[in-house]
CSV table of C-alpha atoms in Angstrom, one decimal:
chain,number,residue,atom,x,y,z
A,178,UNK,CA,16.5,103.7,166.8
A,179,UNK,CA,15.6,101.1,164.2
A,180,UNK,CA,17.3,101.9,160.6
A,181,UNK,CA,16.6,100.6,157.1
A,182,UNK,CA,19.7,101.2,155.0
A,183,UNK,CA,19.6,100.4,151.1
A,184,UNK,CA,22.4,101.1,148.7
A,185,UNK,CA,21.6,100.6,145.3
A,186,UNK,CA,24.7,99.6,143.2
A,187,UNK,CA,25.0,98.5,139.3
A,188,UNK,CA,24.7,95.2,140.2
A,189,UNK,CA,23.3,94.5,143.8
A,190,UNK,CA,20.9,96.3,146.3
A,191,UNK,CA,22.7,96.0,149.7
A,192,UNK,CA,20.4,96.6,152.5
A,193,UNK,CA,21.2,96.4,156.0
A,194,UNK,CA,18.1,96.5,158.9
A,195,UNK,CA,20.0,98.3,161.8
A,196,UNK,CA,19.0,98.2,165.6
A,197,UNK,CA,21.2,100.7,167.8
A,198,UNK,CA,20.2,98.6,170.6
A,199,UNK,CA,22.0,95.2,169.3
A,200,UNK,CA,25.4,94.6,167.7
A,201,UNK,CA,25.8,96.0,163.9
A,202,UNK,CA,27.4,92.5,163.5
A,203,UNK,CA,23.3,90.9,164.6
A,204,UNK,CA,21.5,93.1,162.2
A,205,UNK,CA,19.4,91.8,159.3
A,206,UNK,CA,21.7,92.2,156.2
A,207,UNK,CA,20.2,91.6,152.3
A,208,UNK,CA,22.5,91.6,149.3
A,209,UNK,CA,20.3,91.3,146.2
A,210,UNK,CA,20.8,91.9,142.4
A,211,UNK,CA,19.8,95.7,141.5
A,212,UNK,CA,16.1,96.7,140.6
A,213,UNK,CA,18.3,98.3,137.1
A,214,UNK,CA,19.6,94.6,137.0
A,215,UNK,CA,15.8,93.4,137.7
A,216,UNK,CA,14.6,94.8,134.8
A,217,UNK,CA,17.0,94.4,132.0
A,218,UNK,CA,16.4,90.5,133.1
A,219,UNK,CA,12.4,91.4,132.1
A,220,UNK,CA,13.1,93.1,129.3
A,221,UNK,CA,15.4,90.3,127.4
A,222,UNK,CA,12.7,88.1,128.6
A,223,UNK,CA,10.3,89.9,126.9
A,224,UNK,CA,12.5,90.8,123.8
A,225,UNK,CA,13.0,86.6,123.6
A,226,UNK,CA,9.1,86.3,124.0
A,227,UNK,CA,8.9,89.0,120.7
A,228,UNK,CA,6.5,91.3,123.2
A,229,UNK,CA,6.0,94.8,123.0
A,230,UNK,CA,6.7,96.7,126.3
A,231,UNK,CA,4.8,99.6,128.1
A,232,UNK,CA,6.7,100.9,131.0
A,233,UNK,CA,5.1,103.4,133.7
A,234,UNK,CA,6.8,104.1,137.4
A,235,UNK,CA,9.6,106.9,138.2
A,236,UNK,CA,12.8,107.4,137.2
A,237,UNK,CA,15.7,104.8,138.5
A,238,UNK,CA,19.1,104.1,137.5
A,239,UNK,CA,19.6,104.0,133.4
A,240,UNK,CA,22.6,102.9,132.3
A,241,UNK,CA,21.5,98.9,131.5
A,242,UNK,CA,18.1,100.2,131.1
A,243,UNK,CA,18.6,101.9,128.4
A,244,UNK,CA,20.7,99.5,126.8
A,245,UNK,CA,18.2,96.7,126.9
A,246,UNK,CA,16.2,99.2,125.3
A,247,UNK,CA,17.6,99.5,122.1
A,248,UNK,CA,18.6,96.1,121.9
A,249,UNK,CA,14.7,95.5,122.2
A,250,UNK,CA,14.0,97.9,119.9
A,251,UNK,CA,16.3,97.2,117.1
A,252,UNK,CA,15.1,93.3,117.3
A,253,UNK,CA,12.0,95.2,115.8
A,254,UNK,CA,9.7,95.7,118.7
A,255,UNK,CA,7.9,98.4,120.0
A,256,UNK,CA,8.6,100.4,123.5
A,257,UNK,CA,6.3,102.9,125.0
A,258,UNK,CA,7.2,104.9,128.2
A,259,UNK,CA,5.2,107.6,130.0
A,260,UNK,CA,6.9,110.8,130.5
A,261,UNK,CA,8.3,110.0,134.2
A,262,UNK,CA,10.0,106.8,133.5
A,263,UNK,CA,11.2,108.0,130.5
A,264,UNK,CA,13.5,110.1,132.1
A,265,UNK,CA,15.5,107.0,133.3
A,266,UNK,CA,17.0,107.2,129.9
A,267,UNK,CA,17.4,110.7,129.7
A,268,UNK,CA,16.4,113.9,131.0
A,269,UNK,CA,15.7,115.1,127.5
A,270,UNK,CA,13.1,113.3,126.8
A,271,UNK,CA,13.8,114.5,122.9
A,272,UNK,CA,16.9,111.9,122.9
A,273,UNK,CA,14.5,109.5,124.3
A,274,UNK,CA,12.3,109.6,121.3
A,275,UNK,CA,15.6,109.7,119.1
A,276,UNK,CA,16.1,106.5,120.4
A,277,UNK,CA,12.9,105.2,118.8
A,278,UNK,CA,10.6,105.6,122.1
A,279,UNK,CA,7.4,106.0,122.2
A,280,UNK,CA,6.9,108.5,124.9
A,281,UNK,CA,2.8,108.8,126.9
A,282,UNK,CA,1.0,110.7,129.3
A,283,UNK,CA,0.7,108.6,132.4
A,284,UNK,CA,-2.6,106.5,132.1
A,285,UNK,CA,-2.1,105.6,128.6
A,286,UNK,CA,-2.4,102.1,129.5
A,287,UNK,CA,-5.7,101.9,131.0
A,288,UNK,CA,-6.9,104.8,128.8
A,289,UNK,CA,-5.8,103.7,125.0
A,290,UNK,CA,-6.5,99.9,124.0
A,291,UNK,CA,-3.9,100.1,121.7
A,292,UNK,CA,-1.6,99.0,124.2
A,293,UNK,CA,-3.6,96.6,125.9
A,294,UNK,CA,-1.4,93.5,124.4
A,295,UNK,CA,1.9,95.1,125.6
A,296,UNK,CA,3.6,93.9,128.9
A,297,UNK,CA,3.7,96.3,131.4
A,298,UNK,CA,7.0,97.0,133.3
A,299,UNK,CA,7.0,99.4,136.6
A,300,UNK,CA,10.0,101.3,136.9
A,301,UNK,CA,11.3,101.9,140.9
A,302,UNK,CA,14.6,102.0,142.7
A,303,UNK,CA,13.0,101.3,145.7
A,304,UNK,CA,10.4,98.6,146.1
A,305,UNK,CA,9.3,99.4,150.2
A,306,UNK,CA,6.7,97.0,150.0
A,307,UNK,CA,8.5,93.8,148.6
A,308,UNK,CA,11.6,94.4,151.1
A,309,UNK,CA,9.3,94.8,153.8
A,310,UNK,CA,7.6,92.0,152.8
A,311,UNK,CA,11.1,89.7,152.9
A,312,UNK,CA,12.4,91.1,155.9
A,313,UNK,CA,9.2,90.5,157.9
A,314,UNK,CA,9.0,86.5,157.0
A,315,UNK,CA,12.7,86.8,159.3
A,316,UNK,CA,11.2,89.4,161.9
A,317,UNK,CA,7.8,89.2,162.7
A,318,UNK,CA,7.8,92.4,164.4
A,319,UNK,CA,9.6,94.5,161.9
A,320,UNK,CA,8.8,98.2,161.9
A,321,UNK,CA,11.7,101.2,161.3
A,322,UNK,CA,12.0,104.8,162.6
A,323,UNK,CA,14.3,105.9,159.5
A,324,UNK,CA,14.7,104.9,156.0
A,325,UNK,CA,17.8,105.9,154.4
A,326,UNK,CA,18.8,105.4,150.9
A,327,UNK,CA,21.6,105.4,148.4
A,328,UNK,CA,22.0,105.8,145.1
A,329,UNK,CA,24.6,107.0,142.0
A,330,UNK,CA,22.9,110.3,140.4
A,331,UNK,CA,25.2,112.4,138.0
A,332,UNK,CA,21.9,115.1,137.9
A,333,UNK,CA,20.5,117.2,134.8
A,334,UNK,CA,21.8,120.3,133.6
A,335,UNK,CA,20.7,121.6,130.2
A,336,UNK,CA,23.5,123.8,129.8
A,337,UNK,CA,26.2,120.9,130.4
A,338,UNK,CA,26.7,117.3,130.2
A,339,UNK,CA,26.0,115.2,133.4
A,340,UNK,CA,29.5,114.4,133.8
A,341,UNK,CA,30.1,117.9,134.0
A,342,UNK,CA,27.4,119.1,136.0
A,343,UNK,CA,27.8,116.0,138.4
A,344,UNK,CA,31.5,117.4,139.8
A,345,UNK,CA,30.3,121.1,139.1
A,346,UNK,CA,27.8,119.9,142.0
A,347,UNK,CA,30.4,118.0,144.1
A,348,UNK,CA,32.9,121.1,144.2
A,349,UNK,CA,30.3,123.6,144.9
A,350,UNK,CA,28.8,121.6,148.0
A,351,UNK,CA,33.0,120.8,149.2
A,352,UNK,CA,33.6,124.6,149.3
A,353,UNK,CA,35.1,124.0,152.8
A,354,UNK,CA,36.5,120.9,154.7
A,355,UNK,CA,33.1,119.1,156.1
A,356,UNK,CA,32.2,115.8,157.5
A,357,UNK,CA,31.1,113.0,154.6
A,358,UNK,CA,28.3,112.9,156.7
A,359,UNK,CA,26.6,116.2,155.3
A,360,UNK,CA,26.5,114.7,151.6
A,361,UNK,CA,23.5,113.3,152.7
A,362,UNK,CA,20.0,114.5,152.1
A,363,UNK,CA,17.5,114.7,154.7
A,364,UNK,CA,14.0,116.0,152.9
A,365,UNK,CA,15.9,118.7,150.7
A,366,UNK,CA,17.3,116.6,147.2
A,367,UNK,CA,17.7,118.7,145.0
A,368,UNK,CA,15.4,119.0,141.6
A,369,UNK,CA,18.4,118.5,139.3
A,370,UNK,CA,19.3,115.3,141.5
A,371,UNK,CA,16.4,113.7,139.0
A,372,UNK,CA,17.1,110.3,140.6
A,373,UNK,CA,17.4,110.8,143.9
A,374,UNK,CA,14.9,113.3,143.8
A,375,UNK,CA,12.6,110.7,142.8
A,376,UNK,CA,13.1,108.1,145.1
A,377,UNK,CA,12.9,110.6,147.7
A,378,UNK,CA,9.3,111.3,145.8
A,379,UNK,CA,8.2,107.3,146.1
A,380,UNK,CA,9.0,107.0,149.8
A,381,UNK,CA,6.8,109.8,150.6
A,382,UNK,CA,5.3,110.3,153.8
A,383,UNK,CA,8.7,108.0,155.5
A,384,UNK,CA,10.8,111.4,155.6
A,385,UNK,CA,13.9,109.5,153.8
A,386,UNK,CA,17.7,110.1,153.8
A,387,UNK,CA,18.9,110.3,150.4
A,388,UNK,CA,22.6,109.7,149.7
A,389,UNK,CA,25.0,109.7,146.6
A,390,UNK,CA,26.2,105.9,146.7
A,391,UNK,CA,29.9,106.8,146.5
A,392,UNK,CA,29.3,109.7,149.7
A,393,UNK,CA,27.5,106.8,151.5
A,394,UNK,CA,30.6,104.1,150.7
A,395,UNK,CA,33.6,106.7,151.4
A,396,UNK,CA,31.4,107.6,155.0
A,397,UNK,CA,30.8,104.1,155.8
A,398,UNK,CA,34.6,102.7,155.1
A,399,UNK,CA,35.2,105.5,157.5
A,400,UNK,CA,33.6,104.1,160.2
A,401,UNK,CA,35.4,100.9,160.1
A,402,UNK,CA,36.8,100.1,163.5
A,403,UNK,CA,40.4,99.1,162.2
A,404,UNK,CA,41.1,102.3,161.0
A,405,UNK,CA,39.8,104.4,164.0
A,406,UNK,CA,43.6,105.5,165.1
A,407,UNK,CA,43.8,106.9,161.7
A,408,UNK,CA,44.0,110.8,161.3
A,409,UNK,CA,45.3,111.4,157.5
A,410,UNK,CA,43.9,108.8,155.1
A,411,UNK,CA,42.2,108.2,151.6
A,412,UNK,CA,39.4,106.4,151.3
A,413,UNK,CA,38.4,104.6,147.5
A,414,UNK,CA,35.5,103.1,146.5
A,415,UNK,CA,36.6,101.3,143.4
A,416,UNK,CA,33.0,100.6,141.6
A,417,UNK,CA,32.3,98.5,138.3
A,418,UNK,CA,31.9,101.7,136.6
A,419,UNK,CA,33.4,105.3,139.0
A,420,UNK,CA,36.1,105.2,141.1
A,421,UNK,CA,35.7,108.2,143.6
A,422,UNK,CA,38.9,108.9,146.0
A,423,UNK,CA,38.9,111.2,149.2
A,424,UNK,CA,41.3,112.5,151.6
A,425,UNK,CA,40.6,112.8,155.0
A,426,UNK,CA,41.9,114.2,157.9
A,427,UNK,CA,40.7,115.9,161.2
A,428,UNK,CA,37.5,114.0,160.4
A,429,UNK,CA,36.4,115.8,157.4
A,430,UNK,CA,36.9,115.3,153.7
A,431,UNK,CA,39.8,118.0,152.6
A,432,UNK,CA,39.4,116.4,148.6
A,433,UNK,CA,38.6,114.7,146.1
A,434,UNK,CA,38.5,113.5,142.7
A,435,UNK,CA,36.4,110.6,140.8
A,436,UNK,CA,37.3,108.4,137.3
A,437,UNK,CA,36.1,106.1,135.2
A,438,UNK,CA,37.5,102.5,136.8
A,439,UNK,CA,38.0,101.4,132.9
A,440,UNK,CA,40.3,104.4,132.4
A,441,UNK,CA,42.6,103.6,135.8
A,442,UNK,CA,45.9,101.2,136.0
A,443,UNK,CA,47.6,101.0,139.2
A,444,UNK,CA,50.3,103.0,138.0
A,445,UNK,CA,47.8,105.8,137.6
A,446,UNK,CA,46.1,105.5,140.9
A,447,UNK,CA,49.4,106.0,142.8
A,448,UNK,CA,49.6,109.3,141.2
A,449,UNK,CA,46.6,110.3,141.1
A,450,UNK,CA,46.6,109.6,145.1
A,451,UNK,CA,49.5,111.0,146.0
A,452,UNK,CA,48.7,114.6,144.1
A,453,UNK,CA,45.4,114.0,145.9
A,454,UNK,CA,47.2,113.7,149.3
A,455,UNK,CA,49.4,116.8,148.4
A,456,UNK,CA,47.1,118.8,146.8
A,457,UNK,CA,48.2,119.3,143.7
A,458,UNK,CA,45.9,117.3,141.4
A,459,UNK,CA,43.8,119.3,139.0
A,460,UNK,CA,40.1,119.1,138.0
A,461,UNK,CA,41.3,119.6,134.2
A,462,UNK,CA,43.9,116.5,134.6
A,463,UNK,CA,41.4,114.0,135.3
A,464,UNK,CA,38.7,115.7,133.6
A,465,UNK,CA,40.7,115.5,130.2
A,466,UNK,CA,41.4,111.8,130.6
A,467,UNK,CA,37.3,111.5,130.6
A,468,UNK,CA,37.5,111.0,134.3
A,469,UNK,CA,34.4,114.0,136.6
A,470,UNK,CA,37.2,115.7,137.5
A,471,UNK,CA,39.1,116.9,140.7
A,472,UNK,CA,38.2,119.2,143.9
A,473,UNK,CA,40.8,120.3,146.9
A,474,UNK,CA,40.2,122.6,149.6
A,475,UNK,CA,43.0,121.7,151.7
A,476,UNK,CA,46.6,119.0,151.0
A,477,UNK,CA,46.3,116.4,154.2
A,478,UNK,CA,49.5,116.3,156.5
A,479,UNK,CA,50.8,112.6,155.4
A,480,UNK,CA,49.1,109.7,153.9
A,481,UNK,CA,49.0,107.1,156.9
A,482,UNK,CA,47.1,104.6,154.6
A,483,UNK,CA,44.7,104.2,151.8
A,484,UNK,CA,41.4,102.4,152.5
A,485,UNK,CA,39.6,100.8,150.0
A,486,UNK,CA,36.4,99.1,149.3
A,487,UNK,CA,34.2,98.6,146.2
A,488,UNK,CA,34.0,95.5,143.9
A,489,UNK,CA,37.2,96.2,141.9
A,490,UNK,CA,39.1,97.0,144.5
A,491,UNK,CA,41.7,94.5,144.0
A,492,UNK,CA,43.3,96.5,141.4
A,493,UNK,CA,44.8,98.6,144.6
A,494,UNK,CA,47.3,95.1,145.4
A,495,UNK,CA,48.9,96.2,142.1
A,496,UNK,CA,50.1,99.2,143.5
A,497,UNK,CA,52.9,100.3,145.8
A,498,UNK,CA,50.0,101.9,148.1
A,499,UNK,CA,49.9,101.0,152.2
A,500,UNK,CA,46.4,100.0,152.0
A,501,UNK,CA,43.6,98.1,154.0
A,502,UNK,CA,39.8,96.9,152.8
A,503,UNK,CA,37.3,98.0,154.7
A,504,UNK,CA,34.8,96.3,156.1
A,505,UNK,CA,32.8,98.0,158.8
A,506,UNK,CA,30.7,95.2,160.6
A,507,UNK,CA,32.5,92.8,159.4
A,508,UNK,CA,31.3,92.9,155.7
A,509,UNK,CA,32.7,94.8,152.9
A,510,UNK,CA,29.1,94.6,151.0
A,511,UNK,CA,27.5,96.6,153.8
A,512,UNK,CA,29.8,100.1,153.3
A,513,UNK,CA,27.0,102.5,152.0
A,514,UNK,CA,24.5,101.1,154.7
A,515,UNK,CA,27.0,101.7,157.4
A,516,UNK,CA,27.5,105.2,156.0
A,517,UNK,CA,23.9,105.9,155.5
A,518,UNK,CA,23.3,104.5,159.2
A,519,UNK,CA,26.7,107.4,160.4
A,520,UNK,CA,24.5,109.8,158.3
A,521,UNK,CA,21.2,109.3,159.8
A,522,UNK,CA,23.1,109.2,163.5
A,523,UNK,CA,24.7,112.6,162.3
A,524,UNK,CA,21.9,114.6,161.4
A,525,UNK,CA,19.7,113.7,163.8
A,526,UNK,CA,22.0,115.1,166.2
């Protein structure tokens, strides 16, 4: 089976082109910026040009998006986004407009002249065609049997914030001790899940596997071969922005609880691990310091080690923690796509 793994971080799209029948070490590997990185780069370019901007697509990943937004706006130009795309700012699209955004029905470009001098931005997390494009100039025969793909989504809830209603969604799927392996999608995301929904939506007709990025990491540091003797462990992704922890034992995730990285010291990851390990931590606890919040079905036996991966992982040296960095294949960039390759292996079996 032939596997196209993308994991769509802040900052880089890691994407990993898997054959079962060769060595994970020999497959195709891409680490590129973001698509959200992608387009704040247009829109300053178009903020320095003093262009207006008209943006049509789906909805993708927000955060900089939106912030390249205002800055746009407030240098006094104009932004106009049909209703879809919109959404990558907010779900409420009333908040949008708040913002000062112009919102369209699709078509408005072709079909109003108005906005015929504006520059035209397509919004998509997943661009199929451009990285089929690239990885075919390297394989001439390039063709894949599964796409799987990996994104952060906190999902929409209008009776709750999404930091809220992100955990609310994490402990209601962990209601028992289960592989990380069933996190994953497989033609069934979720409305609420607006973002993965929608990628899900653009890759219609190639039957994807949709992923939260931090399930896909925590799986694929799981399969790292150095740790295979391990039966009680924590796995961390340490991200630029969440920091999700999860215990393991027996194979299957017994807890877990996820912060802001900004809001963490060392000190405070050693304690938040070890009441993680014993089960005592408590969704309030981490949900008061502005952290999601905190989920345990079951304390693990002992903690034989801490595994970490994630690009601010090296805050775990500060600790007192027996740790290791994973890096299944032999690259710590490639820990969603090796979890979103487990997660396809899984549920097809």
């Amino acid at each position: 089976m032939k596997i196209l793994a993308i994991d769509i971080g802040a900052g880089t799209q890691d994407i990993l082109f898997y054959d079962d029948e060769k060595e994970l070490e020999n497959s195709i590997k891409l680490v590129l910026p973001s698509p959200p990185v992608i387009i704040v780069e247009k829109i300053k370019e178009q903020t320095a040009k003093g262009n207006n901007i008209y943006f049509d697509g789906t909805i993708m990943g927000g955060g900089k998006i939106k912030s390249a937004i205002i800055a746009h706006i407030e240098n006094g130009y104009k932004i106009v986004m049909e209703k879809q795309p919109a959404r990558t700012i907010k779900d409420d699209l009333k908040v949008v407009e708040d913002l000062g955004v112009e919102i369209v029905d699709n078509g408005s470009f072709l079909k109003d002249s108005k906005y015929s001098n504006y520059y035209k931005i397509n919004l998509i997390d997943v661009n199929i065609e451009q990285i089929t494009s690239t990885i075919s100039e390297y394989d001439i025969n390039f063709k894949f049997d599964k796409i799987a793909v990996a994104a952060q989504d906190h999902g929409f809830s209008e009776k709750m914030g999404d930091r809220d209603f992100r955990f609310e969604k994490i402990k209601e799927k962990l209601s028992y001790p289960m592989h990380v392996e069933e996190f994953a999608f497989d033609g069934n995301v979720p409305d609420y899940f607006s973002r993965m929904k929608a990628i899900e939506e653009s890759l219609f007709g190639l039957n994807p596997i949709i992923m939260d990025s931090k399930f896909a990491s925590i799986c694929g540091a799981c399969f790292d071969p150095e740790i295979s003797h391990l039966n009680s462990f924590v796995v961390m992704d340490i991200g630029n922005g969440h920091t999700m922890a999860a215990s393991i034992e027996d194979g299957k995730i017994q807890g877990v609880f996820e912060h802001h990285t900004s809001s963490l010291s060392p000190e405070k990851i050693e304690k938040l691990v070890q009441r993680l390990v014993d089960g005592t931590i408590t969704h309030k606890e981490v949900h008061d310091d502005h952290g999601h919040g905190a989920h345990v079905v079951n304390p693990i036996s002992t903690l034989e080690k801490v595994i970490v991966t994630g690009p601010k992982r090296k805050i775990i040296e500060k600790t007192n923690l027996a740790y290791y960095n994973a890096s299944p294949g032999g690259d710590v960039m490639m820990t969603g796509p090796v979890g979103l390759i487990k997660a396809v292996e899984y549920l097809k079996n």
